[in-house]
């Protein structure tokens, strides 16, 4: 019931030696309330007293409603929210709310003042979409999925009128279709995500020919941003070519960002060559990403014009350092505007010539020095998936040069790049692995939590002279860090069977171990951490340093730490988890991992944990421990376990979890399946895209997309 301000006053007496919350100014209270989820704000906080009731309806709080990743939001809560403030909402984000039925999503149509709405990952039929958009005459920005069964002919005239005014469209395609693009005649920003599988669930082969007969005249004349991201598969390439065909006829004069992200090869066609030639003649870009085959060996970069560029991605290109300096940096051109640079997989980008260089040769530090000097305001840099080895020389190590980029907020590096140039006499050898278990006759040993006391009473301190330690000391505001082995590949790739074998780590990575991991503890603002293929992690003592000192950590991804088959860092990991109060996402990929009661007991001490993904070839799990963990962890909504357990064990556990928790956790997504089972690909296709993209599949995320691409 609504109470008066006086009713709240007695509560102040219970606040020891301080001003009651309501004694703060309205400005301060509004700032505090801006951090409260919209559903709690309107359905709970607003009912506490009259003053908060008025503040909770302030325009600054109800103008934008974010329900993305609010896993507690239910059908009733959405209806109550729309009823209370629907007329005031101008921006609404429901992205990834896959558990809400279409009838609930249709409530969006009651928010008649909406200007921007994100419905990616939501269930919508063509008819529901038509009805909803018909009621939103002010809409200018829209994000939707196009799923099998979508039929543009079912869109009403009022719906098409709304779409004709939309300027920003994000469209995720799960079926060959133009979606609503032909209806959007005023488009300025178009983002396309191609997630079409080559075959249907029944095994039928899909083809872009299904789009023949659909309206195929997208209106690109006002387009400023074109972005396309393709999942693996031939069909996605076939469909994106149909979208690009119109661009090749007439390139928009105002185009300033052109980005196509394609895994693997994507051959040029006559139409794409015409498009690139037209872009070189007619447009000036500030963001660029092209398939590697379009750039390799071509002079395209020399011909394209750039003005105050913000984002470059040359991921997986064979671009040499010489070409990078000449064609992109233009021999030291001022690129202070560049905020994000992705050079992942560019194995020759720090070498003057790609023809004479071996992949693991030392880098040319002068190229990196020029890059750092020209792009001095970089905030996001990705150098992963390559061997960037530094030679001896004072101040010439890669880490020492990157330390000059004081504005960096996210950084991805290969493990071997942070190794010191040569072994140092002043450095003590790595301590032996604690609790190591010998492997007799070559048999791999599955090791879980040891019964003896853990090694975490004293954790390794990084040597002050380490170049990696010095680098992180120079970047105190880093929020995302990735250290990924040059040869690492996840056991669970996209749309393919699990990988049974992996390449050995780079020899230089052997000198990167617990002390380097401990150095990460300096990053007090770190939110996202990825460590993959660090063979010299022994006790894992550095993980405890991170748990104790990186109190802002929200997502943690660990893969193939230590020697495969010897999971001796587990006691340290469990000790680390006790301190991770803000951890929401944990992804752990480790062969022969034993997910036993002690592991899940430690996970239960992460009060904010929402999503867990475990990938373990020949690994084991204890079903009772999983059930007990889910019962204790009230915020858990994603449990993905891919191990060596039998199909019967996996199915039984999955059914038990869904039966026990689905009713009280509507967003619950449980996938438990044998990692090496032939049916894994079919199981993965049912995982909601928000989870598949963010936690189930392993990938580097630094500089993956331009900053502020969408919302």
XYZ file of C-alpha atoms in Angstrom:
711
model
C 0.000 0.000 0.000
C 1.016 3.585 -0.632
C 2.330 5.225 2.534
C 3.126 8.853 3.277
C 6.590 10.351 3.586
C 5.952 10.517 7.315
C 5.416 6.760 7.350
C 8.930 6.333 6.039
C 10.448 8.670 8.607
C 10.699 6.167 11.469
C 12.911 4.020 9.282
C 15.512 6.743 9.565
C 15.943 5.956 13.211
C 17.233 2.564 12.259
C 19.967 4.050 10.117
C 22.999 4.433 12.326
C 24.601 7.885 12.346
C 23.554 9.006 8.902
C 20.972 10.830 6.810
C 17.936 8.855 5.715
C 17.865 8.026 2.010
C 14.910 10.330 1.409
C 16.896 13.216 2.808
C 19.022 13.376 -0.325
C 18.205 15.836 -3.084
C 15.959 14.756 -5.947
C 18.916 14.864 -8.323
C 20.891 12.388 -6.206
C 17.870 10.129 -5.725
C 17.184 10.101 -9.462
C 20.774 9.059 -10.090
C 20.458 6.239 -7.552
C 17.129 5.112 -9.008
C 18.590 5.055 -12.533
C 20.539 1.940 -11.506
C 17.407 0.060 -10.399
C 15.885 -2.342 -12.989
C 12.757 -0.877 -14.573
C 10.465 -3.641 -13.330
C 11.601 -3.190 -9.720
C 11.395 0.571 -10.051
C 7.793 0.687 -11.261
C 6.325 -2.395 -9.595
C 8.096 -2.218 -6.212
C 10.035 0.945 -5.360
C 7.225 3.199 -6.596
C 4.894 1.724 -3.982
C 7.053 2.503 -0.943
C 6.133 6.174 -0.388
C 4.731 9.186 -2.196
C 8.062 10.868 -2.793
C 9.557 7.803 -4.465
C 6.299 7.247 -6.332
C 6.711 10.646 -7.961
C 10.418 10.232 -8.637
C 10.000 6.773 -10.161
C 7.762 8.302 -12.816
C 10.272 11.005 -13.688
C 10.785 11.288 -17.443
C 14.508 10.519 -17.124
C 13.661 7.097 -15.640
C 10.725 6.003 -17.800
C 11.982 7.411 -21.114
C 14.171 4.316 -21.635
C 13.262 0.853 -20.345
C 15.894 -1.894 -20.413
C 14.554 -5.430 -19.971
C 17.461 -7.129 -21.743
C 18.967 -9.814 -19.459
C 16.338 -9.143 -16.818
C 15.779 -12.872 -16.441
C 13.203 -12.379 -13.686
C 10.803 -10.466 -15.926
C 7.593 -12.400 -16.530
C 4.491 -12.027 -18.683
C 2.589 -10.349 -15.842
C 5.416 -7.942 -15.073
C 5.604 -6.800 -18.691
C 1.854 -6.231 -18.816
C 1.892 -4.279 -15.537
C 4.867 -2.214 -16.686
C 3.234 -1.302 -20.000
C -0.010 -0.454 -18.239
C 1.769 1.838 -15.756
C 4.172 3.751 -18.008
C 3.530 2.531 -21.565
C 2.641 6.010 -22.839
C 5.882 7.480 -21.466
C 8.299 4.911 -22.904
C 10.233 6.087 -25.956
C 12.996 3.470 -26.003
C 12.373 -0.175 -25.111
C 14.940 -2.971 -25.110
C 13.523 -6.505 -24.957
C 16.490 -8.117 -26.727
C 17.001 -11.755 -25.804
C 13.681 -12.151 -23.937
C 13.151 -15.519 -25.640
C 10.983 -16.890 -22.825
C 8.221 -14.320 -23.278
C 5.384 -15.544 -25.563
C 4.344 -13.627 -28.657
C 1.161 -12.364 -27.000
C 3.271 -10.626 -24.342
C 5.638 -9.093 -26.906
C 2.573 -7.774 -28.696
C 1.977 -5.525 -25.648
C 4.726 -3.314 -27.084
C 2.094 -1.974 -29.484
C 0.473 -0.180 -26.535
C 3.571 2.025 -26.107
C 2.404 4.439 -28.787
C 5.236 6.919 -28.249
C 8.006 4.419 -28.989
C 10.850 5.750 -31.107
C 13.263 2.862 -30.647
C 12.555 -0.807 -29.888
C 14.822 -3.856 -29.807
C 13.001 -7.192 -30.173
C 15.978 -9.351 -31.232
C 15.537 -12.862 -29.892
C 11.801 -12.408 -29.232
C 9.078 -14.628 -30.678
C 7.070 -12.744 -33.301
C 5.002 -13.937 -36.241
C 4.466 -11.776 -39.311
C 0.886 -11.033 -38.225
C 1.852 -10.023 -34.680
C 4.652 -7.830 -36.023
C 2.214 -6.180 -38.416
C -0.326 -5.475 -35.680
C 2.312 -4.104 -33.327
C 4.093 -1.829 -35.813
C 0.773 -0.479 -37.097
C 0.306 1.129 -33.662
C 3.785 2.756 -33.533
C 3.721 5.764 -35.890
C 6.759 7.450 -34.285
C 9.094 4.449 -34.569
C 12.494 5.226 -36.100
C 14.682 2.338 -34.892
C 13.783 -1.361 -34.971
C 15.532 -4.684 -34.240
C 13.780 -7.991 -35.033
C 14.362 -11.631 -35.958
C 13.190 -13.086 -39.255
C 12.370 -16.734 -38.618
C 11.078 -19.547 -40.846
C 7.472 -18.830 -41.794
C 7.957 -15.073 -42.089
C 5.726 -13.660 -44.843
C 6.083 -10.001 -45.819
C 2.769 -10.156 -47.689
C 1.005 -10.338 -44.299
C 2.246 -6.866 -43.307
C -0.581 -4.321 -43.359
C -0.509 -0.926 -45.023
C -0.220 0.804 -41.624
C 2.713 -1.450 -40.729
C 4.483 -0.652 -44.000
C 3.859 3.048 -43.399
C 5.635 2.756 -40.041
C 8.500 0.826 -41.644
C 8.855 3.492 -44.326
C 9.847 5.938 -41.566
C 12.321 3.622 -39.849
C 15.899 4.872 -40.179
C 17.735 2.150 -38.242
C 17.119 -1.556 -38.743
C 18.804 -4.543 -37.147
C 17.614 -7.812 -38.667
C 18.701 -11.318 -37.638
C 17.912 -13.849 -40.336
C 17.191 -17.506 -39.555
C 15.698 -18.145 -42.997
C 16.527 -16.896 -46.517
C 14.527 -13.665 -46.718
C 14.731 -9.931 -47.280
C 12.622 -9.540 -44.153
C 11.283 -6.000 -43.814
C 14.206 -4.307 -45.575
C 12.285 -3.531 -48.806
C 9.631 -1.711 -46.741
C 12.190 0.540 -45.047
C 12.557 3.283 -47.651
C 14.356 5.739 -45.338
C 17.114 3.473 -44.025
C 20.296 5.137 -42.797
C 21.687 2.280 -40.710
C 21.290 -1.406 -41.645
C 22.664 -4.236 -39.508
C 22.226 -7.789 -40.789
C 23.040 -10.948 -38.829
C 22.920 -14.115 -40.941
C 22.235 -17.199 -38.801
C 20.750 -19.461 -41.474
C 21.642 -23.145 -41.293
C 22.487 -24.954 -44.527
C 19.991 -27.703 -43.750
C 16.621 -27.827 -42.059
C 16.072 -30.052 -39.044
C 14.645 -32.649 -41.423
C 17.815 -32.569 -43.540
C 16.546 -30.553 -46.517
C 19.162 -28.275 -48.125
C 18.258 -24.570 -48.071
C 18.974 -22.181 -50.920
C 18.866 -18.467 -51.550
C 16.571 -19.282 -54.455
C 13.783 -19.287 -51.869
C 14.016 -15.487 -52.034
C 13.125 -15.415 -55.716
C 9.744 -13.754 -56.076
C 10.121 -11.748 -52.883
C 10.475 -8.001 -53.134
C 14.146 -7.482 -53.899
C 14.503 -3.731 -54.108
C 16.056 -2.620 -50.822
C 16.223 1.159 -50.559
C 19.826 2.035 -49.845
C 19.973 5.586 -51.206
C 20.172 7.169 -47.727
C 22.317 4.445 -46.179
C 25.166 5.592 -43.928
C 26.063 2.337 -42.149
C 26.001 -1.174 -43.643
C 26.992 -4.064 -41.386
C 26.688 -7.796 -42.066
C 27.854 -10.609 -39.788
C 27.690 -14.138 -41.137
C 27.637 -17.413 -39.229
C 29.488 -20.298 -40.937
C 27.691 -21.870 -43.877
C 27.354 -21.469 -47.614
C 23.729 -20.361 -47.460
C 24.600 -17.243 -45.463
C 27.090 -16.195 -48.129
C 24.559 -16.833 -50.876
C 21.927 -14.681 -49.176
C 24.232 -11.770 -48.304
C 25.226 -11.551 -51.983
C 21.581 -10.843 -52.809
C 21.583 -7.965 -50.330
C 24.852 -6.624 -51.748
C 23.685 -6.808 -55.356
C 21.647 -3.605 -55.011
C 24.558 -1.790 -53.380
C 26.790 -2.636 -56.328
C 24.399 -0.911 -58.753
C 24.433 2.384 -56.924
C 26.607 3.077 -53.904
C 24.995 5.508 -51.428
C 26.847 8.803 -51.428
C 26.590 9.187 -47.645
C 27.937 5.726 -46.814
C 30.606 6.108 -44.128
C 30.738 2.641 -42.523
C 30.938 -0.610 -44.510
C 31.514 -3.796 -42.531
C 31.224 -7.459 -43.501
C 32.312 -10.123 -41.018
C 32.687 -13.568 -42.585
C 34.300 -16.693 -41.084
C 36.496 -18.505 -43.569
C 36.705 -17.540 -47.227
C 34.185 -15.476 -49.165
C 35.126 -15.174 -52.816
C 34.732 -11.909 -54.667
C 32.177 -11.741 -57.443
C 31.735 -9.310 -60.292
C 29.106 -7.447 -58.289
C 31.304 -7.086 -55.201
C 34.229 -5.861 -57.315
C 31.980 -3.216 -58.834
C 30.825 -2.247 -55.352
C 34.383 -1.833 -54.062
C 35.406 0.163 -57.133
C 32.407 2.425 -56.661
C 33.232 2.894 -52.966
C 36.805 3.847 -53.838
C 35.498 6.530 -56.212
C 32.504 7.911 -54.366
C 32.634 7.519 -50.582
C 34.777 8.449 -47.608
C 34.701 5.942 -44.764
C 35.244 6.085 -41.019
C 34.730 2.334 -40.365
C 35.809 -0.640 -42.492
C 35.782 -4.436 -42.280
C 35.990 -6.718 -45.299
C 36.359 -10.467 -45.896
C 40.017 -11.447 -45.923
C 39.901 -12.658 -49.528
C 38.791 -9.193 -50.666
C 41.853 -7.574 -49.132
C 44.587 -10.160 -49.563
C 46.905 -9.160 -52.372
C 44.722 -6.271 -53.532
C 45.447 -2.559 -53.672
C 41.998 -1.733 -52.346
C 43.238 -0.144 -49.121
C 45.397 2.209 -51.122
C 42.412 3.463 -53.085
C 39.797 3.806 -50.358
C 39.439 7.187 -48.697
C 39.120 7.618 -44.931
C 38.213 10.605 -42.794
C 38.690 10.530 -39.026
C 38.332 6.722 -38.926
C 36.854 5.180 -35.791
C 37.115 1.450 -36.497
C 39.263 -0.853 -38.624
C 39.096 -4.644 -38.700
C 41.542 -6.639 -40.802
C 40.909 -9.907 -38.958
C 42.530 -12.990 -40.571
C 44.016 -10.967 -43.442
C 47.544 -11.632 -44.703
C 48.237 -7.921 -44.407
C 51.937 -7.354 -43.740
C 53.263 -4.687 -41.440
C 54.709 -2.877 -44.425
C 51.299 -2.660 -46.080
C 49.687 -1.702 -42.784
C 52.020 1.273 -42.440
C 51.854 2.336 -46.106
C 48.168 1.840 -46.875
C 46.372 2.303 -43.573
C 48.593 4.439 -41.398
C 50.068 6.129 -44.460
C 53.609 6.183 -43.078
C 52.716 7.740 -39.749
C 49.505 9.615 -40.615
C 47.698 10.995 -37.601
C 44.972 8.509 -36.639
C 44.080 9.951 -33.257
C 40.387 9.419 -34.055
C 40.792 5.618 -34.288
C 39.079 4.043 -31.276
C 39.064 0.355 -32.209
C 41.486 -1.822 -34.209
C 41.122 -5.552 -34.850
C 44.225 -7.333 -36.153
C 43.342 -10.800 -34.835
C 44.768 -13.570 -36.979
C 46.935 -11.125 -38.938
C 50.044 -13.209 -38.479
C 52.278 -10.869 -40.504
C 50.888 -7.485 -39.444
C 53.952 -6.635 -37.318
C 56.465 -7.793 -39.912
C 57.664 -5.707 -42.887
C 57.135 -8.521 -45.399
C 54.782 -11.488 -45.278
C 56.562 -13.457 -48.010
C 59.856 -14.066 -46.235
C 58.602 -14.347 -42.677
C 57.762 -17.473 -40.743
C 54.744 -17.272 -38.478
C 56.810 -17.500 -35.280
C 59.644 -15.117 -36.258
C 60.238 -12.052 -34.096
C 58.190 -8.971 -34.837
C 59.586 -5.703 -36.180
C 59.089 -3.428 -33.178
C 59.417 -0.281 -35.324
C 56.124 -1.162 -37.052
C 54.343 -1.501 -33.719
C 55.983 1.719 -32.543
C 54.622 3.583 -35.575
C 51.196 2.051 -35.003
C 51.150 3.085 -31.341
C 52.322 6.615 -32.113
C 49.734 7.142 -34.855
C 46.787 5.540 -33.048
C 47.526 6.977 -29.635
C 43.865 7.137 -28.528
C 42.995 3.495 -29.153
C 40.455 2.119 -26.671
C 40.103 -1.410 -28.094
C 42.951 -3.451 -29.627
C 42.946 -7.091 -30.732
C 46.253 -8.783 -31.631
C 45.196 -12.372 -30.848
C 45.514 -15.563 -32.951
C 49.087 -14.832 -34.085
C 52.663 -15.355 -32.888
C 53.933 -11.904 -31.915
C 57.365 -12.621 -30.445
C 59.535 -9.756 -29.243
C 63.285 -9.754 -29.692
C 65.731 -8.562 -27.065
C 66.235 -4.834 -26.910
C 65.699 -2.141 -24.342
C 62.177 -0.739 -24.530
C 61.341 -2.661 -27.697
C 59.152 -5.401 -26.268
C 55.546 -5.498 -27.454
C 54.300 -5.014 -23.878
C 56.518 -1.974 -23.367
C 55.239 -0.342 -26.556
C 51.570 -1.099 -25.832
C 51.993 0.474 -22.385
C 51.954 3.848 -24.153
C 48.288 3.352 -25.120
C 46.938 4.787 -21.869
C 43.341 5.002 -23.156
C 42.936 1.244 -23.707
C 39.819 -0.269 -22.171
C 39.919 -3.690 -23.850
C 42.916 -5.691 -25.051
C 43.367 -9.136 -26.591
C 46.856 -10.642 -26.881
C 48.363 -14.022 -27.763
C 49.928 -15.685 -24.730
C 53.354 -15.888 -26.358
C 53.428 -12.109 -26.899
C 53.644 -11.357 -23.172
C 56.599 -13.674 -22.580
C 59.876 -11.939 -21.850
C 62.213 -11.851 -24.816
C 64.625 -14.336 -23.293
C 64.912 -16.258 -20.012
C 66.140 -13.986 -17.243
C 68.741 -14.997 -14.729
C 66.929 -13.079 -11.989
C 63.739 -15.040 -12.412
C 63.176 -18.094 -10.270
C 62.045 -21.211 -12.093
C 58.365 -22.015 -11.986
C 57.374 -23.995 -8.890
C 56.407 -27.614 -9.406
C 52.758 -28.452 -9.817
C 51.089 -29.065 -6.484
C 49.114 -32.262 -6.044
C 50.392 -33.505 -9.416
C 49.442 -37.069 -10.181
C 51.650 -39.227 -12.351
C 50.199 -40.786 -15.445
C 51.120 -44.403 -15.699
C 51.588 -45.972 -19.154
C 50.503 -42.777 -20.895
C 46.979 -42.913 -19.477
C 45.382 -39.510 -18.862
C 44.204 -38.994 -15.304
C 40.977 -37.260 -14.417
C 41.585 -35.098 -11.402
C 39.004 -33.177 -9.416
C 39.303 -31.370 -6.124
C 41.956 -32.800 -3.834
C 41.131 -33.786 -0.292
C 44.279 -32.198 1.062
C 44.386 -28.456 1.862
C 44.486 -26.122 -1.118
C 47.547 -24.203 -2.230
C 45.939 -20.841 -1.857
C 47.252 -19.666 1.479
C 50.000 -17.800 -0.333
C 49.614 -16.833 -3.974
C 52.359 -16.049 -6.449
C 53.515 -12.463 -6.664
C 54.450 -11.271 -10.164
C 58.069 -10.214 -10.513
C 58.229 -6.396 -10.767
C 60.607 -6.666 -13.735
C 58.118 -8.652 -15.840
C 57.128 -6.745 -18.989
C 53.559 -8.006 -18.672
C 53.339 -6.799 -15.080
C 54.572 -3.375 -16.219
C 52.076 -3.278 -19.092
C 49.101 -3.875 -16.811
C 50.407 -1.337 -14.312
C 50.295 1.233 -17.136
C 46.691 0.327 -18.025
C 44.861 0.566 -14.684
C 41.444 1.231 -16.277
C 41.394 -1.860 -18.499
C 37.913 -3.446 -18.385
C 38.367 -6.446 -20.705
C 41.485 -8.584 -21.079
C 42.029 -11.667 -23.211
C 45.149 -13.849 -23.174
C 44.588 -16.541 -25.793
C 47.122 -19.100 -26.999
C 48.153 -18.595 -30.615
C 47.233 -22.180 -31.483
C 44.100 -22.440 -29.355
C 40.872 -23.682 -30.877
C 37.773 -24.476 -28.877
C 36.571 -28.057 -28.743
C 33.107 -26.838 -29.681
C 33.087 -24.831 -32.939
C 29.999 -23.420 -34.604
C 27.753 -25.717 -36.658
C 30.335 -28.535 -36.671
C 31.124 -31.666 -34.623
C 33.331 -31.197 -31.573
C 37.076 -31.041 -32.185
C 38.847 -34.074 -30.750
C 42.439 -32.894 -31.123
C 44.135 -29.539 -30.718
C 47.440 -28.014 -31.727
C 50.185 -27.783 -29.080
C 50.804 -24.351 -27.546
C 53.540 -22.047 -28.811
C 56.927 -22.757 -27.226
C 57.205 -19.141 -26.016
C 53.984 -19.576 -24.073
C 55.771 -22.083 -21.824
C 57.290 -19.182 -19.874
C 53.899 -17.589 -19.116
C 52.477 -19.031 -15.924
C 51.064 -18.349 -12.480
C 53.051 -15.169 -11.852
C 51.800 -13.553 -15.070
C 48.225 -14.536 -14.195
C 48.730 -12.973 -10.762
C 49.755 -9.711 -12.446
C 46.182 -9.360 -13.715
C 45.166 -8.698 -10.133
C 46.369 -5.105 -10.611
C 43.306 -4.360 -12.765
C 40.808 -3.075 -10.225
C 38.248 -2.164 -12.919
C 38.459 -5.461 -14.839
C 34.993 -6.769 -15.782
C 35.696 -9.454 -18.397
C 38.626 -11.892 -18.431
C 39.554 -14.679 -20.852
C 42.544 -16.999 -20.337
C 43.053 -19.783 -22.880
C 45.888 -22.251 -23.503
C 48.383 -21.313 -20.804
C 50.350 -24.572 -20.401
C 52.570 -23.316 -17.577
C 49.778 -22.522 -15.169
C 50.622 -24.983 -12.412
C 49.033 -24.334 -9.031
C 46.718 -21.637 -10.391
C 47.721 -19.381 -7.515
C 47.437 -16.328 -9.780
C 43.694 -16.927 -10.052
C 43.320 -16.249 -6.342
C 44.982 -12.853 -6.787
C 42.401 -12.024 -9.449
C 39.504 -13.140 -7.248
C 40.726 -11.064 -4.323
C 41.608 -7.889 -6.202
C 39.393 -7.733 -9.307
C 36.149 -7.135 -7.453
C 34.330 -5.829 -10.549
C 34.770 -9.105 -12.472
C 31.495 -10.084 -14.182
C 32.489 -12.685 -16.778
C 35.284 -15.251 -16.656
C 36.321 -17.646 -19.415
C 39.056 -20.206 -18.724
C 40.217 -22.777 -21.271
C 42.991 -25.382 -21.322
C 45.050 -24.112 -18.411
C 48.090 -26.182 -17.449
C 49.010 -29.493 -18.999
C 46.044 -31.270 -20.540
C 45.075 -34.255 -18.434
C 46.448 -32.659 -15.256
C 43.828 -30.322 -13.825
C 45.844 -29.385 -10.756
C 44.772 -25.735 -10.590
C 41.247 -26.596 -9.426
C 41.798 -25.918 -5.684
C 42.981 -22.405 -6.540
C 40.004 -21.885 -8.876
C 37.605 -22.864 -6.102
C 39.332 -20.476 -3.713
C 39.069 -17.725 -6.338
C 35.330 -18.246 -6.811
C 34.686 -17.539 -3.127
C 35.672 -13.919 -3.748
C 33.802 -13.330 -7.040
C 30.705 -11.644 -5.681
C 29.806 -9.911 -8.965
C 30.570 -12.823 -11.304
C 27.606 -13.436 -13.627
C 29.043 -15.629 -16.387
C 31.519 -18.505 -16.093
C 32.731 -20.492 -19.080
C 35.165 -23.302 -18.340
C 36.698 -25.468 -21.066
C 39.084 -28.096 -19.754
C 39.559 -31.743 -20.793
C 39.238 -34.363 -18.039
C 37.586 -31.915 -15.658
C 35.689 -33.419 -12.738
C 32.627 -31.284 -11.992
C 32.034 -32.726 -8.544
C 30.323 -31.608 -5.362
C 33.195 -29.383 -4.231
C 33.238 -27.563 -7.578
C 29.522 -26.800 -7.449
C 29.737 -25.904 -3.765
C 32.324 -23.238 -4.652
C 30.143 -21.974 -7.502
C 27.292 -21.563 -5.032
C 29.362 -18.903 -3.303
C 29.093 -16.628 -6.350
C 25.842 -14.882 -5.401
C 25.409 -13.089 -8.751
C 26.081 -16.085 -11.023
C 23.533 -16.400 -13.838
C 25.159 -18.426 -16.610
C 27.475 -21.438 -16.558
C 28.979 -23.296 -19.506
C 31.293 -26.269 -18.994
C 33.005 -27.909 -21.977
C 35.099 -30.933 -21.023
C 36.203 -33.711 -23.318
C 36.180 -36.921 -21.237
C 35.045 -34.877 -18.237
C 32.611 -36.060 -15.574
C 29.874 -34.513 -13.464
C 27.836 -35.449 -10.398
C 24.089 -35.040 -11.105
C 23.153 -34.622 -7.435
C 25.723 -31.846 -7.068
C 24.301 -30.034 -10.097
C 20.757 -30.211 -8.717
C 21.874 -28.949 -5.302
C 23.836 -26.107 -6.906
C 20.852 -24.975 -8.978
C 18.646 -25.047 -5.882
C 21.086 -22.840 -3.959
C 21.875 -20.444 -6.830
C 18.602 -18.587 -7.234
C 19.771 -16.371 -10.124
C 21.038 -19.218 -12.326
C 19.189 -19.349 -15.654
C 21.715 -20.946 -18.025
C 23.324 -24.318 -17.355
C 25.229 -25.752 -20.317
C 27.270 -28.873 -19.537
C 29.085 -30.694 -22.350
C 31.151 -33.551 -20.929
C 32.043 -37.196 -21.447
C 28.998 -38.506 -19.608
C 26.588 -40.875 -21.339
C 23.562 -39.617 -23.271
C 21.220 -41.284 -20.774
C 22.863 -39.535 -17.811
C 22.757 -36.183 -19.581
C 19.101 -36.475 -20.597
C 18.041 -37.571 -17.137
C 19.798 -34.651 -15.456
C 18.473 -32.133 -17.972
C 14.902 -33.311 -17.457
C 15.307 -33.192 -13.673
C 16.563 -29.600 -13.789
C 13.771 -28.421 -16.057
C 11.144 -30.209 -14.001
C 12.462 -28.714 -10.759
C 13.135 -25.105 -11.753
C 11.411 -24.170 -15.035
C 8.202 -22.929 -13.386
C 9.928 -20.463 -11.063
C 12.589 -19.430 -13.593
C 10.855 -18.806 -16.926
C 14.137 -17.897 -18.654
C 15.796 -21.179 -17.633
C 17.852 -22.705 -20.437
C 19.409 -26.097 -19.713
C 21.504 -28.038 -22.223
C 23.345 -31.124 -20.947
C 24.799 -33.311 -23.678
C 27.832 -35.503 -24.450
C 30.474 -33.298 -26.093
C 31.548 -35.862 -28.687
C 28.038 -37.084 -29.574
C 27.135 -36.821 -33.255
C 23.885 -35.057 -32.394
C 25.590 -32.071 -30.725
C 25.066 -29.760 -33.716
C 21.306 -30.310 -33.658
C 21.199 -29.617 -29.921
C 23.205 -26.405 -30.243
C 20.821 -24.968 -32.833
C 18.089 -24.738 -30.189
C 20.152 -22.594 -27.794
C 18.866 -18.988 -27.705
C 21.169 -16.790 -29.743
C 21.926 -14.475 -26.821
C 23.486 -17.375 -24.881
C 25.042 -19.159 -27.842
C 26.857 -16.009 -28.919
C 27.881 -14.759 -25.495
C 28.872 -17.829 -23.475
C 28.351 -21.228 -25.157
C 30.770 -20.638 -28.029
C 34.311 -19.424 -27.456
C 35.551 -16.401 -29.360
C 37.570 -13.254 -28.968
C 35.289 -10.287 -28.318
C 37.715 -7.366 -28.282
C 37.092 -4.978 -31.200
C 34.645 -7.537 -32.623
C 32.328 -4.727 -33.706
C 32.613 -0.943 -33.858
C 31.838 0.810 -30.580
C 28.214 1.876 -30.174
C 27.110 -0.042 -33.261
C 23.680 -0.575 -31.688
C 22.281 0.624 -28.357
